[in-house]
Coordinates of C-alpha atoms in Angstrom, one line a residue:
X335 CA 66.6 -47.6 -79.2
X336 CA 69.2 -45.4 -80.9
X337 CA 68.7 -43.1 -83.8
X338 CA 69.5 -45.8 -86.3
X339 CA 66.4 -47.6 -85.2
X340 CA 64.1 -44.7 -86.3
X341 CA 62.7 -44.7 -89.8
X342 CA 61.9 -41.2 -91.1
X343 CA 58.3 -41.1 -92.2
X344 CA 57.1 -39.4 -95.4
X345 CA 53.9 -37.9 -94.0
X346 CA 54.1 -34.5 -92.2
X347 CA 51.5 -35.7 -89.7
X348 CA 53.6 -38.8 -88.9
X349 CA 56.8 -36.7 -88.6
X350 CA 55.0 -34.5 -86.1
X351 CA 53.8 -37.5 -84.2
X352 CA 57.2 -39.0 -84.0
X353 CA 58.6 -35.7 -82.7
X354 CA 56.0 -35.9 -79.9
X355 CA 57.0 -39.5 -79.3
X356 CA 60.6 -38.3 -78.9
X357 CA 59.6 -35.7 -76.3
X358 CA 57.6 -38.3 -74.4
X359 CA 60.5 -40.7 -74.4
X360 CA 62.9 -38.0 -73.2
X361 CA 60.5 -36.8 -70.4
X362 CA 59.7 -40.4 -69.4
X363 CA 63.3 -41.4 -69.2
X364 CA 63.9 -38.5 -66.8
X365 CA 61.2 -39.8 -64.4
X366 CA 62.5 -42.1 -61.6
X367 CA 61.4 -45.7 -61.2
X368 CA 57.7 -45.8 -60.1
X369 CA 58.9 -47.1 -56.7
X370 CA 60.9 -43.9 -56.1
X371 CA 58.2 -41.8 -57.8
X372 CA 55.6 -42.8 -55.2
X373 CA 58.1 -42.1 -52.4
X374 CA 58.7 -38.6 -53.8
X375 CA 54.9 -38.1 -54.0
X376 CA 54.6 -39.3 -50.4
X377 CA 57.2 -36.7 -49.3
X378 CA 55.3 -34.1 -51.3
X379 CA 52.1 -35.1 -49.4
X380 CA 54.0 -34.7 -46.1
X381 CA 55.2 -31.2 -47.0
X382 CA 51.9 -30.2 -48.4
X383 CA 50.0 -31.4 -45.4
X384 CA 52.1 -29.2 -43.1
X385 CA 51.7 -26.1 -45.3
X386 CA 47.9 -26.5 -46.0
X387 CA 47.1 -27.3 -42.3
X388 CA 48.9 -24.1 -41.3
X389 CA 46.7 -22.1 -43.7
X390 CA 43.5 -23.7 -42.3
X391 CA 42.4 -25.0 -45.7
X392 CA 39.3 -27.2 -45.6
X393 CA 35.9 -28.0 -47.0
X394 CA 32.5 -29.2 -45.9
X395 CA 31.4 -32.8 -46.6
X396 CA 28.2 -32.4 -48.6
X397 CA 26.6 -35.7 -47.3
X398 CA 27.1 -35.0 -43.6
X399 CA 27.7 -31.3 -43.4
X400 CA 30.8 -31.9 -41.3
X401 CA 33.9 -29.7 -41.9
X402 CA 37.0 -31.4 -43.4
X403 CA 40.4 -30.0 -42.5
X404 CA 43.9 -30.9 -43.7
X405 CA 45.7 -32.9 -41.1
X406 CA 49.5 -32.4 -40.6
X407 CA 51.7 -35.4 -41.1
X408 CA 54.5 -33.6 -39.3
X409 CA 52.6 -33.9 -36.0
X410 CA 52.6 -36.5 -33.3
X411 CA 49.6 -38.3 -34.8
X412 CA 51.1 -37.9 -38.3
X413 CA 54.4 -39.6 -37.3
X414 CA 52.3 -42.6 -35.9
X415 CA 50.9 -43.0 -39.4
X416 CA 54.3 -42.8 -41.0
X417 CA 56.3 -44.9 -38.6
X418 CA 54.0 -47.0 -36.5
X419 CA 51.5 -47.5 -39.3
X420 CA 53.9 -48.5 -42.1
X421 CA 53.4 -52.2 -41.8
X422 CA 49.7 -51.8 -41.4
X423 CA 49.5 -49.5 -44.4
X424 CA 51.1 -52.2 -46.5
X425 CA 49.0 -55.1 -45.1
X426 CA 45.8 -53.1 -45.6
X427 CA 46.6 -52.2 -49.2
X428 CA 43.6 -53.7 -50.9
X429 CA 45.3 -55.0 -54.1
X430 CA 48.0 -56.8 -52.2
X431 CA 46.2 -59.9 -51.0
X432 CA 43.8 -59.8 -54.0
X433 CA 46.4 -60.0 -56.7
X434 CA 48.4 -62.7 -54.9
X435 CA 45.3 -64.9 -54.4
X436 CA 44.3 -64.7 -58.1
X437 CA 47.9 -65.2 -59.3
X438 CA 48.3 -68.4 -57.3
X439 CA 45.6 -69.9 -59.6
X440 CA 46.6 -68.2 -62.9
X441 CA 50.3 -69.3 -62.4
X442 CA 49.2 -72.9 -62.3
X443 CA 47.2 -72.5 -65.5
X444 CA 50.0 -70.7 -67.2
X445 CA 52.8 -73.1 -66.2
X446 CA 50.8 -76.2 -67.0
X447 CA 50.8 -74.9 -70.6
X448 CA 47.0 -74.5 -70.6
X449 CA 46.9 -70.8 -71.5
X450 CA 49.5 -71.1 -74.2
X451 CA 47.8 -74.2 -75.8
X452 CA 44.4 -72.5 -75.6
X453 CA 45.7 -69.4 -77.4
X454 CA 47.4 -71.6 -80.1
X455 CA 44.3 -73.6 -80.6
X456 CA 42.2 -70.5 -81.1
X457 CA 44.4 -69.2 -84.0
X458 CA 45.3 -72.4 -85.9
X459 CA 43.2 -73.7 -88.8
X460 CA 41.4 -70.4 -89.2
X461 CA 40.4 -69.4 -92.7
X462 CA 42.5 -66.4 -94.0
X463 CA 39.6 -63.9 -94.1
X464 CA 38.8 -64.5 -90.4
X465 CA 42.4 -64.6 -89.2
X466 CA 42.7 -61.0 -88.1
X467 CA 39.5 -61.0 -86.1
X468 CA 40.3 -64.4 -84.5
X469 CA 43.9 -63.3 -83.6
X470 CA 42.6 -60.1 -82.1
X471 CA 39.9 -61.9 -80.1
X472 CA 42.5 -64.5 -79.0
X473 CA 44.5 -61.5 -77.6
X474 CA 41.4 -60.4 -75.7
X475 CA 41.2 -63.9 -74.1
X476 CA 44.9 -63.8 -73.6
X477 CA 44.6 -60.9 -71.1
X478 CA 44.0 -63.7 -68.6
X479 CA 47.8 -64.3 -68.8
X480 CA 48.5 -60.6 -68.1
X481 CA 51.8 -59.4 -69.5
X482 CA 52.8 -63.0 -70.5
X483 CA 50.3 -62.6 -73.4
X484 CA 52.9 -60.3 -75.1
X485 CA 55.6 -63.0 -75.0
X486 CA 53.2 -65.7 -76.3
X487 CA 51.0 -64.0 -78.8
X488 CA 53.2 -61.6 -80.7
X489 CA 55.5 -64.3 -82.2
X490 CA 52.5 -66.6 -82.5
X491 CA 50.7 -63.9 -84.6
X492 CA 53.7 -63.7 -86.9
X493 CA 53.8 -67.4 -87.4
X494 CA 50.1 -67.9 -88.1
X495 CA 50.1 -65.0 -90.6
X496 CA 53.1 -66.4 -92.4
X497 CA 51.6 -69.9 -92.4
X498 CA 48.5 -68.4 -94.1
X499 CA 50.6 -66.7 -96.8
X500 CA 50.3 -63.2 -95.3
X501 CA 52.9 -60.8 -93.9
X502 CA 54.4 -61.9 -90.5
X503 CA 55.1 -58.2 -89.9
X504 CA 51.3 -57.6 -90.0
X505 CA 50.8 -60.5 -87.7
X506 CA 53.1 -59.0 -85.1
X507 CA 51.2 -55.7 -85.4
X508 CA 47.8 -57.2 -85.0
X509 CA 48.8 -59.2 -81.9
X510 CA 50.7 -56.3 -80.3
X511 CA 47.9 -53.8 -80.8
X512 CA 45.2 -56.2 -79.7
X513 CA 47.0 -57.0 -76.5
X514 CA 48.1 -53.5 -75.6
X515 CA 45.4 -51.2 -76.9
X516 CA 42.7 -53.5 -75.8
X517 CA 44.4 -54.4 -72.5
X518 CA 41.4 -53.7 -70.3
X519 CA 38.9 -55.4 -72.6
X520 CA 38.3 -59.1 -72.1
X521 CA 35.5 -61.7 -72.5
X522 CA 36.7 -63.2 -69.2
X523 CA 37.6 -61.9 -65.8
X524 CA 41.3 -61.2 -65.3
X525 CA 43.7 -60.2 -62.6
X526 CA 43.2 -56.6 -63.7
X527 CA 39.5 -56.8 -62.7
X528 CA 40.5 -57.8 -59.2
X529 CA 43.3 -55.3 -59.0
X530 CA 41.5 -52.2 -60.1
X531 CA 38.3 -53.0 -58.2
X532 CA 40.2 -53.2 -55.0
X533 CA 41.8 -49.8 -55.6
X534 CA 38.4 -48.4 -56.5
X535 CA 36.8 -49.7 -53.4
X536 CA 39.4 -48.0 -51.2
X537 CA 38.9 -44.7 -53.0
X538 CA 35.1 -45.0 -52.8
X539 CA 35.1 -45.5 -49.1
X540 CA 36.4 -42.0 -48.7
X541 CA 32.8 -41.0 -49.4
X542 CA 30.9 -44.1 -48.4
X543 CA 32.6 -46.3 -45.8
X544 CA 30.5 -49.4 -46.9
X545 CA 30.9 -49.1 -50.7
X546 CA 32.4 -52.1 -52.5
X547 CA 33.4 -52.3 -56.1
X548 CA 33.5 -56.0 -57.1
X549 CA 35.8 -57.6 -59.8
X550 CA 32.7 -58.2 -62.0
X551 CA 31.6 -54.5 -61.8
X552 CA 32.8 -53.8 -65.4
X553 CA 32.3 -57.3 -66.9
X554 CA 29.4 -56.5 -69.2
X555 CA 31.2 -53.5 -70.6
X556 CA 34.5 -55.3 -70.8
X557 CA 32.9 -58.2 -72.7
X558 CA 31.2 -55.9 -75.3
X559 CA 34.4 -53.8 -75.5
X560 CA 36.5 -56.9 -76.4
X561 CA 34.4 -57.6 -79.4
X562 CA 34.2 -54.0 -80.4
X563 CA 38.0 -53.4 -80.2
X564 CA 38.6 -56.7 -82.1
X565 CA 36.2 -55.5 -84.9
X566 CA 37.8 -52.1 -85.1
X567 CA 41.3 -53.6 -85.4
X568 CA 40.0 -56.0 -88.0
X569 CA 38.4 -53.3 -90.1
X570 CA 41.3 -50.9 -90.0
X571 CA 43.9 -53.7 -90.7
X572 CA 42.0 -55.3 -93.6
X573 CA 40.8 -52.1 -95.3
X574 CA 44.0 -49.9 -94.7
X575 CA 47.0 -51.6 -93.2
X576 CA 46.9 -54.8 -95.3
X577 CA 47.2 -52.6 -98.4
X578 CA 50.5 -51.0 -97.4
X579 CA 53.3 -51.7 -99.9
X580 CA 55.9 -52.1 -97.1
X581 CA 54.6 -55.3 -95.5
X582 CA 57.0 -57.8 -97.1
X583 CA 59.4 -59.5 -94.9
X584 CA 63.1 -59.7 -95.7
X585 CA 64.0 -62.1 -98.6
X586 CA 66.2 -64.0 -96.2
X587 CA 63.3 -64.8 -94.0
X588 CA 61.9 -68.2 -95.0
X589 CA 59.3 -70.3 -93.2
X590 CA 61.0 -72.7 -90.8
X591 CA 59.0 -76.0 -90.6
X592 CA 60.1 -76.4 -86.9
X593 CA 58.7 -72.9 -86.1
X594 CA 55.4 -73.7 -87.9
X595 CA 55.0 -77.0 -86.1
X596 CA 55.2 -75.2 -82.8
X597 CA 51.9 -73.5 -83.6
X598 CA 50.1 -76.8 -84.1
X599 CA 48.2 -78.3 -81.1
X600 CA 48.9 -82.1 -80.7
X601 CA 46.2 -84.7 -80.3
X602 CA 47.0 -85.1 -76.6
X603 CA 46.7 -81.4 -76.1
X604 CA 43.4 -81.2 -77.9
X605 CA 42.0 -84.0 -75.8
X606 CA 43.2 -82.3 -72.6
X607 CA 41.6 -79.0 -73.8
X608 CA 38.2 -80.8 -74.3
X609 CA 38.3 -82.3 -70.8
X610 CA 39.4 -79.0 -69.3
X611 CA 36.4 -77.4 -71.0
X612 CA 34.1 -79.9 -69.4
X613 CA 35.7 -79.3 -66.0
X614 CA 35.2 -75.5 -66.5
X615 CA 31.5 -76.0 -67.3
X616 CA 31.1 -78.3 -64.3
X617 CA 32.8 -75.7 -62.0
X618 CA 30.5 -72.9 -63.2
X619 CA 27.4 -75.2 -63.0
X620 CA 28.2 -76.1 -59.4
X621 CA 28.4 -72.4 -58.4
X622 CA 25.2 -71.5 -60.2
X623 CA 23.3 -74.4 -58.6
X624 CA 24.7 -73.4 -55.2
X625 CA 23.2 -69.9 -55.7
X626 CA 19.7 -71.1 -56.6
X627 CA 18.3 -71.8 -53.1
X628 CA 17.1 -68.5 -51.5
X629 CA 18.7 -69.7 -48.2
X630 CA 22.1 -70.5 -49.8
X631 CA 25.0 -69.5 -47.7
X632 CA 26.6 -68.2 -50.8
X633 CA 23.9 -65.5 -51.1
X634 CA 24.3 -62.1 -49.5
X635 CA 22.1 -60.1 -47.2
X636 CA 18.3 -60.4 -48.0
X637 CA 19.2 -63.2 -50.5
X638 CA 21.2 -60.9 -52.7
X639 CA 23.5 -62.3 -55.4
X640 CA 25.7 -59.3 -56.4
X641 CA 26.6 -58.6 -52.7
X642 CA 27.1 -62.3 -52.0
X643 CA 30.3 -63.8 -50.8
X644 CA 30.7 -65.4 -54.3
X645 CA 31.0 -61.9 -55.9
X646 CA 32.8 -60.0 -53.2
X647 CA 35.2 -62.9 -52.8
X648 CA 35.7 -63.3 -56.6
X649 CA 39.5 -63.2 -56.2
X650 CA 39.4 -66.6 -54.5
X651 CA 36.9 -68.0 -56.9
X652 CA 39.0 -66.9 -59.9
X653 CA 42.2 -68.3 -58.3
X654 CA 40.5 -71.6 -57.5
X655 CA 39.0 -71.8 -61.0
X656 CA 42.3 -71.4 -62.8
X657 CA 44.2 -73.6 -60.3
X658 CA 41.7 -76.5 -60.9
X659 CA 41.8 -76.1 -64.7
X660 CA 45.6 -75.8 -64.8
X661 CA 46.0 -78.9 -62.5
X662 CA 43.7 -81.0 -64.7
X663 CA 45.5 -79.9 -67.9
X664 CA 48.9 -80.5 -66.4
X665 CA 48.1 -84.0 -65.3
X666 CA 46.6 -84.9 -68.7
X667 CA 49.5 -83.6 -70.7
X668 CA 52.2 -84.6 -68.3
X669 CA 53.5 -81.1 -67.5
X670 CA 52.6 -81.8 -63.9
X671 CA 53.8 -85.2 -62.5
X672 CA 52.8 -84.7 -58.9
X673 CA 51.2 -82.3 -56.5
X674 CA 54.6 -80.8 -55.9
X675 CA 54.7 -79.5 -59.4
X676 CA 51.4 -77.5 -58.7
X677 CA 53.0 -75.9 -55.6
X678 CA 56.1 -75.1 -57.6
X679 CA 54.0 -73.4 -60.3
X680 CA 52.4 -71.3 -57.5
X681 CA 55.8 -70.4 -56.0
X682 CA 57.1 -69.4 -59.4
X683 CA 54.1 -67.3 -60.1
X684 CA 54.4 -65.4 -56.8
X685 CA 58.2 -65.0 -57.4
X686 CA 57.4 -63.4 -60.8
X687 CA 55.3 -60.8 -58.9
X688 CA 58.2 -59.6 -56.8
X689 CA 58.7 -56.3 -58.7
X690 CA 55.0 -55.3 -58.3
X691 CA 55.0 -56.3 -54.6
X692 CA 57.9 -54.0 -54.0
X693 CA 56.1 -51.2 -55.9
X694 CA 52.9 -51.9 -53.8
X695 CA 54.9 -51.0 -50.6
X696 CA 55.6 -47.5 -51.9
X697 CA 52.1 -47.0 -53.3
X698 CA 50.5 -48.2 -50.0
X699 CA 52.4 -45.6 -48.0
X700 CA 51.6 -42.8 -50.4
X701 CA 47.9 -43.7 -50.4
X702 CA 47.8 -44.0 -46.6
X703 CA 49.3 -40.5 -46.2
X704 CA 47.1 -39.0 -48.8
X705 CA 43.9 -40.5 -47.2
X706 CA 44.9 -39.6 -43.6
X707 CA 45.7 -35.9 -44.4
X708 CA 42.2 -35.5 -46.0
X709 CA 43.9 -33.7 -49.0
X710 CA 42.2 -36.1 -51.5
X711 CA 38.8 -35.6 -50.0
X712 CA 39.1 -31.8 -50.0
X713 CA 40.2 -31.9 -53.7
X714 CA 37.3 -34.1 -54.5
X715 CA 34.7 -31.9 -52.7
X716 CA 36.2 -28.7 -54.2
X717 CA 36.5 -30.2 -57.7
X718 CA 32.9 -31.6 -57.6
X719 CA 31.6 -28.2 -56.6
X720 CA 33.5 -26.5 -59.5
X721 CA 32.2 -29.0 -62.0
X722 CA 28.6 -28.6 -60.6
X723 CA 28.9 -24.8 -60.9
X724 CA 30.0 -25.2 -64.6
X725 CA 26.9 -27.3 -65.2
X726 CA 28.7 -29.9 -67.3
X727 CA 26.9 -33.0 -68.3
X728 CA 28.3 -36.2 -66.7
X729 CA 29.4 -37.7 -70.0
X730 CA 31.5 -34.6 -70.8
X731 CA 33.2 -34.8 -67.4
X732 CA 33.9 -38.5 -68.1
X733 CA 35.3 -37.8 -71.6
X734 CA 37.5 -35.1 -70.0
X735 CA 38.9 -37.7 -67.5
X736 CA 39.5 -40.0 -70.5
X737 CA 41.7 -37.3 -72.1
X738 CA 43.6 -36.7 -68.9
X739 CA 44.3 -40.4 -68.3
X740 CA 45.2 -41.0 -71.9
X741 CA 47.9 -38.3 -71.7
X742 CA 49.2 -39.5 -68.3
X743 CA 49.4 -43.1 -69.6
X744 CA 51.9 -42.0 -72.2
X745 CA 54.4 -41.5 -69.4
X746 CA 53.1 -43.7 -66.5
X747 CA 52.5 -47.0 -68.3
X748 CA 51.7 -49.1 -65.2
X749 CA 47.9 -49.4 -65.0
X750 CA 47.9 -50.1 -61.3
X751 CA 50.3 -47.3 -60.5
X752 CA 48.3 -44.8 -62.6
X753 CA 45.0 -45.8 -61.1
X754 CA 46.5 -45.6 -57.6
X755 CA 47.2 -42.0 -58.4
X756 CA 44.0 -41.1 -60.1
X757 CA 41.3 -43.1 -58.2
X758 CA 41.6 -41.3 -54.9
X759 CA 40.7 -38.0 -56.6
X760 CA 38.4 -39.0 -59.5
X761 CA 36.2 -41.5 -57.8
X762 CA 35.2 -39.4 -54.7
X763 CA 34.8 -36.3 -56.9
X764 CA 32.5 -38.0 -59.3
X765 CA 30.6 -39.8 -56.6
X766 CA 29.7 -36.3 -55.3
X767 CA 28.4 -35.6 -58.8
X768 CA 26.2 -38.8 -58.7
X769 CA 28.5 -40.9 -60.9
X770 CA 29.2 -44.3 -59.6
X771 CA 32.8 -45.6 -59.0
X772 CA 32.1 -48.5 -61.5
X773 CA 31.5 -45.9 -64.3
X774 CA 34.6 -43.9 -63.4
X775 CA 36.6 -47.1 -63.4
X776 CA 35.2 -48.1 -66.8
X777 CA 36.2 -44.9 -68.5
X778 CA 39.7 -45.2 -66.9
X779 CA 40.1 -48.6 -68.3
X780 CA 39.3 -47.3 -71.8
X781 CA 41.8 -44.4 -71.6
X782 CA 44.5 -46.5 -69.8
X783 CA 44.5 -49.1 -72.6
X784 CA 44.6 -47.4 -76.0
X785 CA 47.9 -45.5 -75.8
X786 CA 49.8 -48.6 -74.5
X787 CA 50.6 -49.4 -78.1
X788 CA 52.2 -46.0 -79.0
X789 CA 54.2 -44.9 -76.0
X790 CA 57.9 -45.6 -76.2
X791 CA 57.9 -45.8 -72.4
X792 CA 56.2 -49.2 -72.5
X793 CA 58.8 -52.1 -72.4
X794 CA 56.4 -54.1 -74.6
X795 CA 56.7 -51.5 -77.3
X796 CA 60.4 -52.3 -77.5
X797 CA 59.6 -56.0 -77.3
X798 CA 57.2 -55.8 -80.2
X799 CA 59.8 -54.0 -82.2
X800 CA 62.3 -56.8 -81.5
X801 CA 59.8 -59.5 -82.8
X802 CA 59.1 -57.3 -85.8
X803 CA 62.8 -57.0 -86.6
X804 CA 63.0 -60.8 -86.9
X805 CA 61.2 -60.4 -90.2
X806 CA 62.4 -57.0 -91.2
X807 CA 65.8 -56.0 -89.9
X808 CA 65.5 -52.4 -91.0
X809 CA 62.3 -51.8 -88.9
X810 CA 62.6 -49.1 -86.3
X811 CA 60.5 -47.2 -83.8
X812 CA 59.1 -45.1 -86.7
X813 CA 58.1 -48.3 -88.6
X814 CA 56.2 -49.7 -85.6
X815 CA 54.6 -46.4 -84.7
X816 CA 53.4 -45.8 -88.2
X817 CA 51.3 -48.9 -87.8
X818 CA 50.2 -48.5 -84.2
X819 CA 49.4 -44.7 -84.2
X820 CA 46.5 -44.8 -86.7
X821 CA 45.1 -47.9 -85.1
X822 CA 45.3 -46.3 -81.6
X823 CA 43.6 -43.1 -82.8
X824 CA 40.7 -45.0 -84.4
X825 CA 40.3 -47.3 -81.4
X826 CA 40.3 -44.4 -79.0
X827 CA 37.6 -42.5 -80.8
X828 CA 35.3 -45.5 -81.3
X829 CA 35.8 -46.9 -77.9
X830 CA 35.2 -43.6 -76.1
X831 CA 32.1 -43.0 -78.2
X832 CA 30.9 -46.5 -77.3
X833 CA 31.5 -45.8 -73.6
X834 CA 29.5 -42.5 -73.9
X835 CA 26.6 -44.3 -75.6
X836 CA 26.6 -47.1 -73.0
X837 CA 26.6 -44.5 -70.2
X838 CA 23.8 -42.4 -71.8
X839 CA 21.6 -45.5 -72.4
X840 CA 22.0 -46.3 -68.7
X841 CA 23.2 -49.9 -69.4
X842 CA 24.8 -51.7 -66.5
X843 CA 28.6 -51.9 -66.6
X844 CA 28.5 -55.2 -64.7
X845 CA 26.3 -57.1 -62.3
X846 CA 24.9 -54.7 -59.8
X847 CA 26.8 -51.7 -61.3

């Protein structure tokens, strides 16, 4: 965006905020691509390991009493990790197989048209007074589609608002903020659950080699958060944003019947959705019935459910679930003519993941170096001791982490990349303070979500602005930020307070968590 795209705000507070945005954008633009960033961090770990090992820096593992020393990567054993272990480092990177397995199924559901139709069905024929909440909740469900939700829901939000006689600009804002600021809140399991839990598991095993964080470990909190965030957005939009005098679209913008017809769901699609709904219920029922017998092979040790193959292998279950639903929908609507089309959808889905797979190679090497050198474990032990000496309550420590992650997310907008940096330090450190990895992951998800809608480093911020400019050509970064900044501030305060309350009440963040 150039300077012409920035609208100067009247408020001193907003002017100050936009100056901060400008600094963030300048700093962020100077950062290398995340792929190179992780390689630079890996080189920093190599150098640091040589320096710290020479100084004899170490710590004592509280659980075992064993000394922990920094290991030098510029040694014979270190070069084995760097060179001989490179392929193994990548192959053993937990999110790699997990995200591919889930995406094989989700890509079938997406390319069959199931997800797009479901989202359209949720927001059409909704009474005007419920439109904001329904659109926001639709975005929470839309997180199943990952980043594709932005492409689908932002223009859809504008169209349904215009069809209801309301500002399409406001529709863009509601859809964008709901997807981005509530990115880690969803009433259903998503690829993010599988991705983050695998990173959390690897970090937790620094302290406990047998610890496992499952994809459902934050489900209860995520479900409640999706309703909370949608309610907050609805209240702020209807009581404040909807009263702004600058919501009108350009006079040249007139409803296009062709555009409005695209929102409607056809009779064939409605029938397909009903059948798919029955198939989904049958799929879930089969799993539940299979878990009932105490001797079921789907149960875990001692007849456990949370530690059962069904939960620990949730990535496969999710992938299969979406693949079955997508295939049924595709056959009923004609988007899939044969089994070859299903395979083609999977291939296309994996192809779309090429950028993140390339990034994963760099991340996996950095994490392997970081773990092998013991630097992360020493930081965790030392940090836990310092926090214990300060006598801070657990909730205060968690809020502090939320603040740190919120600031970091303004520049590093990739959730998986940021968690790959933060988890190896935060999770072991808080485990030593008696705070479970599932709790640390939950507070990360809150902080990682909210600022997505205000950082100019996010490509979807620019995308949202592009959709907004369809209805108001004069809109710029300042226009969009003047809507998203107040919403983000309120969501952050309410959501963090909700997290603290949940934590203090001792409510489970998910099954077994």
